[in-house]
Each structure stands twice: as structure tokens, then as C-alpha cells.
Amino acid sequence: MGNNKKNLTTAVAFAAALAAALVIFNVVSGGKFLARENFTVVVSHIVYPAFTAWGLSFLFACGYTDMSVGGVVVLAAFASTVFGNLYGYPGVIIAGVVVGTLLIFINFNIFAYTKIPSWIASISLAMIYEATGFYLKTSNATKSLVTTALNRDYRVLGQLPWSAVLLAAGFAAAYIVYNRTTVGLNIRAIGGNTEVSRAMGVNVNRTLLWVGLISGLFIGFAAVVQISYSGLMTVKTGLTSMSMIFQPLAIVLLAQIMKKRVNIIIAIPVCSLIIYSIFNLLTILHVPSGTLQEACLGAFLIIFGVMGRRGGREVVK
Amino acid sequence: MRGDIILEIRGLNKSFGPTAANRNIDFTLERGEIHGLIGENGSGKSTLISQIAGLYGSDSGTMALNGAPYVPRSPLEANAKRVSMVMQELGVVASLPAGVNVFLGRTKEFSKFGIVSLKALNRAAEEQFEKWELPKVDLHALADGMMIETRKMIELVRAMAVDPEILILDEITQSLSYNNRNKLYELLKKFKAMGRSAVVITHDVEELIEITDRITVLRDGAVAGVLDSVNTTADEVKRLMVGREISGEYYRSDSEPSFDETRTVLSARGLTVEGEVRDVSFDVHAGEILGFCGISDSGIHTVGRALYGLEKLTSGRVLLEGRELKSPTCALRSNMAYVPKDRDNDALMMGASIWENFALPSVTELTGKAFFISPRRLRALARKMTEKMSVKCRDIFQTMTDLSGGNKQKVNLGRWLAKDIKLLILDCPTRGVDVGVKAYIYSLMKDAKAEGIATILISDELTEVLGMSDRLCVMKDGVLKAIIPRGDEFTEHSLIKVMV
């Protein structure tokens, strides 16, 4: 009972702080921030990073990292575009999700069975996925397919209210899997102490493959949302695909800082909203986009991190 | 009430590379029996129980459970046959709540349509705590940050939740304070009365004789003897363990405090750590061993951490020879040493080598010109201390994880004794070490005392603090209740009167 009351108090305080922050943003921007049209843009922007961040949170929960997620999103988006233009919505959704899930699942098979540190293996995989994307974009056989934008008729998942519906569904799925399923608890157990988990009968390799599937699903949906929003995916080379996960990564890091007080799955969409609100505010205030805005994001992360880690004594790596 | 044989082991062998951990082990466990297993570090106890619990297979030999062949390939298979174990070093998953830890690996039992009911899981965990009359734990809280004793309780309940016919306890009593140790004894009595059996490993010989029906003594991986607990003595057990006579008295033989009262080394004034200890004041003198004892939550371990600057003081001061200490760096520079209770997690770098562990606290002293640290000097120090402390190892490049508990503790202590220290804080220094190493640690403490080093000995074992201290601080609920000098009042009975 006491615990529930504490959780409720934390949730109310958290929501109040968020609302206060949004009101302050609105005041600073001279009432432009919370204007309907502007806020709609903010909300539609948070869906892709939230899905990617949920995918990453499952990866991090079991102690792995995957730098190839950007490359996977590019290929899944290509699949969504090609099959979407051919078969409509079933093609957009199924192709994107299947390719995303399959590639992340392959990644986890490689992590689980080769025992190569995941950040090293995933950088190699990122290079392979980027090269594949480049090949698809330049090969005569596929060039016309992947350079054609997704038909506007099939892009509703990138727009409100459908993107918000997808976000809500993704949130419910992530929350239940992470907190209320055996596989979710096993994933967290492996990340916490692999030896104890193994001794307690958790099948570590099988659980890792589950992580691949679950993360892959979220990354696949992220690709569907991204292509539905932008219509066309540009090819990435020279490891530039990694830049696609910087903002989701910042969101997960922010959510991890908050996780002692707020469940990480809940914190992710909230952190997405905070980060994109900051970007939006900076744009309204005519701060140049790109480097300066990202420097502001970096500074915000550090300040928030210092506040969140207040009182901690252990060395954080 | 003891009965027929529930577990029978014949000719069990297990080797790790060229090392024979177990050689031709015969072992029987009767229904309703509490069976003790004892031996020096590295004698094969943990290997044997790991085989019973399904963690290790066997090279040869047989095991039979209730007369049927028993070959568990994992702890889960052992659990399915109602054999469960609390391991010495395993622990809990810090990133999960205590309740989930109790049923980790079995969460499917609480799942409907793939969704785990945490409410039902926590209720079941709570029922287990109640059933076995163990102190309650916040089941919703993450295990991260819980005391080692609380974590052990979670592990114990995890083992009991299997409803075991055979319970194996690997050196858990030394993690428990006086009251929780008594609760464990009560649990074992209840367990035995139910016709269940237990195998208990502890290095405390007297405790083993007290709580068991029979004792199997292992030496060098083989059975050295099986003794009836009622008809044996501590000396007989020790002799079988080490293969020679061991003096029964390894504590101090004097009955009066003996230290230089004119030289105060450390003064603690009004130490308060929020929610842990309140207004604790005392002095420690040169050549004095000041003991600390109390039941769980008494705050004795917090005092050790606070003195070394590892706890944030709400109020109060720690002065070492008049100089105020505020951080571990400051304490280290002032020649203060701290040996924590949780050796593997809080003291040693388990993934590093023996020489790195020995060298770490002395790096500043061994730093040469232009901040250059000579690896040769660091290794020379490590070699010297390895020899001095009689650490059993291949060489100083061996990693700590390969060493037995006793040898790890020798490294843990030795790295401080390599320095010119003024004050030594020992928190449960003999936890998880055998009688031989225990005797060695006590002799080191006596030597330190003779050299004028002040020692603070924090321990959950009353016999230890009574045997070694000049004065004894008894704590209860975070408050220092009494300081008793060595003398007529220095008895277990008088301590318990203050503690409980």
C-alpha cells in the first residue's frame, strides 16, 4: 500500500514537472510552443525515437549494445517503401517489421553464439548493412524501386492521429513485455547477473534470441513510422547510419537516469517529448539547427544527468 | 527424527584440468538429518555440493536420490527433484525486485496468457517468508543496495520456495547476524521435524557440532572421516580437517585489556548516518582491539564504513590522531585500512591478478620520480606479501577468481599489512575462511596489536569479538548501548542481554 502511494506520488510529481516545463517553454516562445499546429509537429516527431529507444532499452537491459540499428532502419525502410508501393499498407507494415526484426534477430544470433563483444560485432554489421543499402540504391536492378518515395496514400502511420495510436500501442506492448512477462524479467535478470540467472534456470542464449526478436519488432516499427513520415529514406555510408540512433540513445540514457524513480518504459516517451520539445523550442527561438542545437542537447543531458545522479557514490562507467 | 537414506553418493570423482577436486567421495544423507560438511578451503566441499545441486557434473561415481539414480544437469533439474541450495558466492540479481528474485526462473508459474502477475508472485514470496519465520524484506524494492544479510535471506527463501526435501547451505551463517542466525537454526529444526534433510557447510566448528547430527570431514578432495556430532569435539574435527593437532585456543588467552591508554589513535564523536546509526562516540587506542557487535540492523557495519569515509555523515566527526577524516582518500593517506565484510564485491578486484590487488593500496608509496610507477617494484611487493601471507597460488599473475575464500582473504588483509598503518578496521575478517586461515588471521591481529596498531574488529560472531577484543562496543538499533572492557563481564550472556 505504502509502495503504491509512493509510486502515485512520484507519478503525479513527474507529470506536474513535465506540465510545468511545457508551460515554461510556451511562455519563453511567446505562446508559440503550445500552439496546436506546433505541438502536433512535436508529438508526431517523438514516435520514431520512442520506438527505437524501446528497442534499445531491451538491448541495454540484457547488457548488450547494437550500433547497427541505424543501418537496420535504413534497410527496413527500403523494404517498407518497395513493398508498400506494391501492396499498400500490408506491404508497408509487414515488410518493414519483418526486415527490421529479422536483421536484429540475426545480430543477436551473432552476439549470442560468436561471443564477440556486441559493440564490436555491431559496428561490423552496421558497415555490412550500409553497404547493402548502398548496393540496393545503386544497382540497376533495384535502384528505381528504392529511390521512389512511398506513395502518399500509404503514409498515414507517420501522421496524427495514427502515429499517436501506434505510439500508445507500442507503449502498452513494451510495458507489458518488459515488466510483466517471464521473458522481460529474464532479460533484466541476464543484464543484472548472468551467472545467477543461469543458475536459476534462465536459458541465457534463448533469452538473448528473444531480445533480438523483441528489439527487432520495435526497430522494425520505428522504420515503418520513419518512412511513413518522411516518404523516402536516404542511403547512409561511412557509418553515418549510427547518427540515426544518437537521439534515441540520448532518450534511453535520460530514461536510465530516471529509472530509479520512473519505470524506464514510461520514461522513454516522456524523455522523447522533453528532448523534441527542447529542439522545437530552440528552432522557434531561431537557434541554428544542427551543431548548436545538438550542443544544447548535450548540455541538457549532462545537467539532467548530474541532477539524476545526485548522491550516488559509485563510479559510473 | 532420522530415518532411511534419502541421498547416497558412491565413488564420486571430479577434476578440473589436472586438479582433482573430489576423489572417490562416499556420502550418505538420512531423512530428517542435518549433515555438516567441513574441510579446509579447497578441500572439495563446494565442488561436492555443486554436484548435488546440479551445477557440476561428475567424472565418475553415482548419486541416488530416494533409491533412484540422480544425475541433475542443472540447478533447475535439482529443484525439480526437490533439492535446493544457497550458494556462498552466488547472490541475487540486483536489477530485479526482491520478490522476482525469489522466483527467478519460475516466473511462468505466476503467468496467465504470458503475463506474469507480480501481485501473486509477491504474495507467494511473502508466504514463504512467513512460513519459515524469516525477517520480512521489501519485496517490491530492487535488490540493488540491500545489505548482504538481506540478500542472503532472499536467497534462502528462494531455496525454500522449492519446497525442498534436501536443502544445501553453503557458508551462509557467516553472513548473518546473531538474531538471524538463530532464525536459521530454528528453520533447520523445523525442517528436520518435517522429516526433511539438510547439508550445512560452515567453517565454524562449534556451530557445526551444535546444529548437525553428523559431520563429514573432507581433506584434499577426499573424505577424511564421518563423525557423530554428539560424540565429537571441536579438536577432533579440526584434527581430521588438517591432518594434525590444532590447538583448540586460537583466541587471546589473557583476560584483561592491554593497550596504551595514553595514545588515542582514533576518536569518533557523535557519528550519525541517517537511518543507520545515531550519535556514536568512542576512542580507539594504540595496540587496542576494539570489538563491535550487535544483531542485524544494529549498525555495526555502517560504523566501519562511516569511519573510512564510505558513508555520508549527517553529523559527527572522525579524528585520526587529531586530523579529521572526511573521505576514503583522506583515510588512506592517514594510514588507515579497511577490510569490508563483502570481500568479493567491496574489497577485491576479482578480475585482476594477485599482484594488482596487493599493489593497489601502496601505489602512492611506490610512485617514483616524475610519477613513474615501476611495475617491477609493485610485483616485488606482491611477491613478498604472497610469501609472507602464505597465499596458495600458481604465481602472482593468477586472477583472484581462481583463489579459494581463505586465500582471497589473505590477499585482502595482506595488502594493508604491507603498509605502515596506524588503524585497521576489520569487518567480519574470518567470514568464509577455514580454521587454519582463521587462526592465521587471529595471529596477524595479535602481531598488529603488539606493534601498537589500533584495530576495530566488527563481527557477527560473538565468540570472535569476545576472544579478541580489549573492549567491546555493543550496538542496538543504531545506538551504542554499552562499551564493555575485557574481564568478568566479557561473556556471551552479558552481550546478548544488551544486544537483544
XYZ file of C-alpha atoms in Angstrom, chain B residues 190-385:
196
model
C 11.508 -27.078 11.829
C 12.815 -28.525 8.583
C 14.200 -31.557 10.378
C 10.959 -32.054 12.296
C 9.189 -32.206 8.926
C 11.387 -35.167 8.019
C 13.437 -33.090 5.577
C 17.228 -33.167 5.335
C 19.919 -30.513 5.062
C 23.595 -30.355 4.235
C 25.277 -27.464 6.001
C 28.724 -26.090 5.280
C 30.288 -23.717 7.769
C 33.809 -23.037 8.971
C 32.564 -22.516 12.491
C 33.327 -25.916 14.017
C 31.468 -25.295 17.259
C 28.375 -24.162 15.379
C 28.541 -27.215 13.144
C 28.689 -29.586 16.102
C 25.797 -27.744 17.716
C 23.364 -27.789 14.809
C 24.125 -31.038 12.962
C 23.554 -34.742 13.536
C 26.613 -35.971 11.677
C 29.657 -34.299 10.167
C 31.594 -35.386 7.094
C 35.122 -34.038 7.093
C 36.833 -33.537 3.723
C 40.559 -33.207 3.206
C 42.292 -32.718 -0.149
C 39.165 -33.736 -2.044
C 38.604 -36.995 -0.135
C 36.509 -37.997 2.872
C 38.747 -37.869 5.956
C 36.042 -39.117 8.313
C 32.385 -39.119 9.305
C 31.621 -38.160 12.892
C 28.511 -38.234 15.072
C 28.085 -34.661 16.265
C 27.025 -35.627 19.797
C 30.119 -37.752 20.322
C 32.759 -35.490 18.827
C 34.740 -32.448 19.855
C 35.911 -29.361 18.002
C 39.522 -30.510 18.349
C 38.749 -33.882 16.775
C 37.038 -32.196 13.815
C 39.951 -29.790 13.346
C 42.485 -32.608 13.555
C 40.647 -34.540 10.851
C 40.391 -31.418 8.709
C 44.056 -30.512 8.659
C 45.580 -33.930 9.381
C 47.437 -32.759 12.502
C 46.691 -31.488 16.013
C 45.476 -27.900 16.124
C 45.446 -26.031 19.362
C 41.863 -25.533 20.473
C 42.583 -21.995 21.644
C 43.389 -19.573 18.913
C 41.923 -16.528 20.555
C 43.715 -14.403 23.132
C 44.477 -16.139 26.385
C 44.663 -13.027 28.599
C 41.623 -11.820 30.499
C 42.408 -8.124 30.925
C 42.545 -5.246 28.438
C 46.115 -4.477 27.410
C 46.820 -1.352 25.382
C 48.361 2.085 25.711
C 45.525 4.200 27.116
C 47.587 7.371 26.802
C 47.780 7.165 22.990
C 44.419 7.697 21.319
C 44.661 6.787 17.644
C 41.093 7.388 16.535
C 38.226 9.338 18.026
C 34.694 9.126 16.750
C 32.401 11.844 18.021
C 28.637 11.806 17.556
C 28.688 9.746 14.366
C 25.265 9.849 12.752
C 24.341 8.302 9.434
C 20.716 8.928 8.518
C 18.561 5.872 9.151
C 21.550 3.741 10.168
C 23.429 4.950 13.275
C 22.869 7.725 15.798
C 25.330 9.674 17.899
C 28.049 7.034 18.229
C 31.174 8.142 20.111
C 34.240 6.153 21.126
C 38.058 6.187 21.161
C 40.482 3.539 19.959
C 43.974 3.418 21.365
C 47.348 2.220 20.171
C 47.580 -1.552 20.488
C 43.903 -1.897 21.285
C 41.438 -4.241 19.605
C 38.041 -2.583 19.915
C 35.247 -5.005 19.067
C 31.805 -4.136 17.700
C 28.848 -6.488 17.909
C 25.076 -6.338 17.589
C 22.154 -8.047 15.918
C 21.065 -7.216 12.358
C 20.259 -3.538 11.731
C 22.285 -2.630 14.821
C 24.513 -0.504 12.599
C 27.879 -2.114 13.366
C 28.828 -2.489 9.690
C 27.738 1.089 8.960
C 30.095 2.333 11.680
C 33.032 0.657 9.872
C 32.090 2.219 6.549
C 31.451 5.620 8.139
C 34.852 5.661 9.846
C 36.546 5.049 6.500
C 34.504 7.786 4.811
C 32.300 5.466 2.793
C 29.078 6.684 4.396
C 27.825 10.249 4.315
C 27.728 11.558 7.878
C 24.653 13.529 8.834
C 26.655 14.777 11.784
C 29.706 13.855 13.784
C 33.466 13.717 13.249
C 36.170 11.112 12.817
C 39.621 12.134 14.005
C 42.758 10.100 13.395
C 45.476 11.379 15.701
C 43.692 14.717 15.759
C 43.286 15.011 11.983
C 39.736 14.980 10.701
C 38.937 12.345 8.088
C 36.273 13.044 5.513
C 36.865 10.622 2.670
C 38.436 7.230 1.907
C 41.332 9.039 0.172
C 41.965 11.034 3.321
C 41.710 7.871 5.439
C 44.146 6.002 3.186
C 46.646 8.877 3.297
C 46.375 8.899 7.081
C 47.413 5.228 7.179
C 44.025 3.823 7.966
C 42.975 0.496 6.468
C 39.541 -1.010 5.944
C 38.690 -4.635 5.209
C 34.949 -4.802 4.340
C 32.592 -7.684 5.030
C 31.694 -8.346 1.399
C 35.158 -9.350 0.233
C 34.351 -10.144 -3.405
C 32.196 -7.114 -4.170
C 33.517 -4.365 -1.923
C 37.176 -5.167 -1.368
C 38.943 -7.092 -4.101
C 39.229 -6.568 -7.830
C 38.120 -10.067 -8.723
C 39.004 -9.873 -12.405
C 42.500 -8.574 -11.698
C 45.628 -10.508 -10.735
C 47.010 -11.159 -7.270
C 49.846 -8.671 -7.787
C 47.478 -5.899 -8.848
C 45.360 -6.456 -5.754
C 48.384 -6.455 -3.460
C 49.830 -3.329 -5.075
C 46.746 -1.127 -5.253
C 46.794 0.479 -1.766
C 50.581 1.002 -1.946
C 50.752 2.668 -5.362
C 51.272 6.142 -3.858
C 54.190 4.960 -1.710
C 55.790 3.165 -4.636
C 55.425 6.027 -7.120
C 58.855 7.190 -8.151
C 60.193 10.294 -9.879
C 58.001 12.066 -12.435
C 55.011 9.955 -11.319
C 56.650 6.843 -12.734
C 55.491 3.598 -11.150
C 57.891 0.749 -11.574
C 55.948 -2.446 -12.321
C 58.996 -4.321 -11.035
C 58.648 -2.708 -7.602
C 54.914 -3.379 -7.497
C 55.452 -7.021 -8.362
C 58.294 -7.330 -5.865
C 55.929 -6.095 -3.159
C 53.279 -8.573 -4.302
C 55.793 -11.458 -4.300
C 56.984 -10.534 -0.817
C 53.453 -10.356 0.557
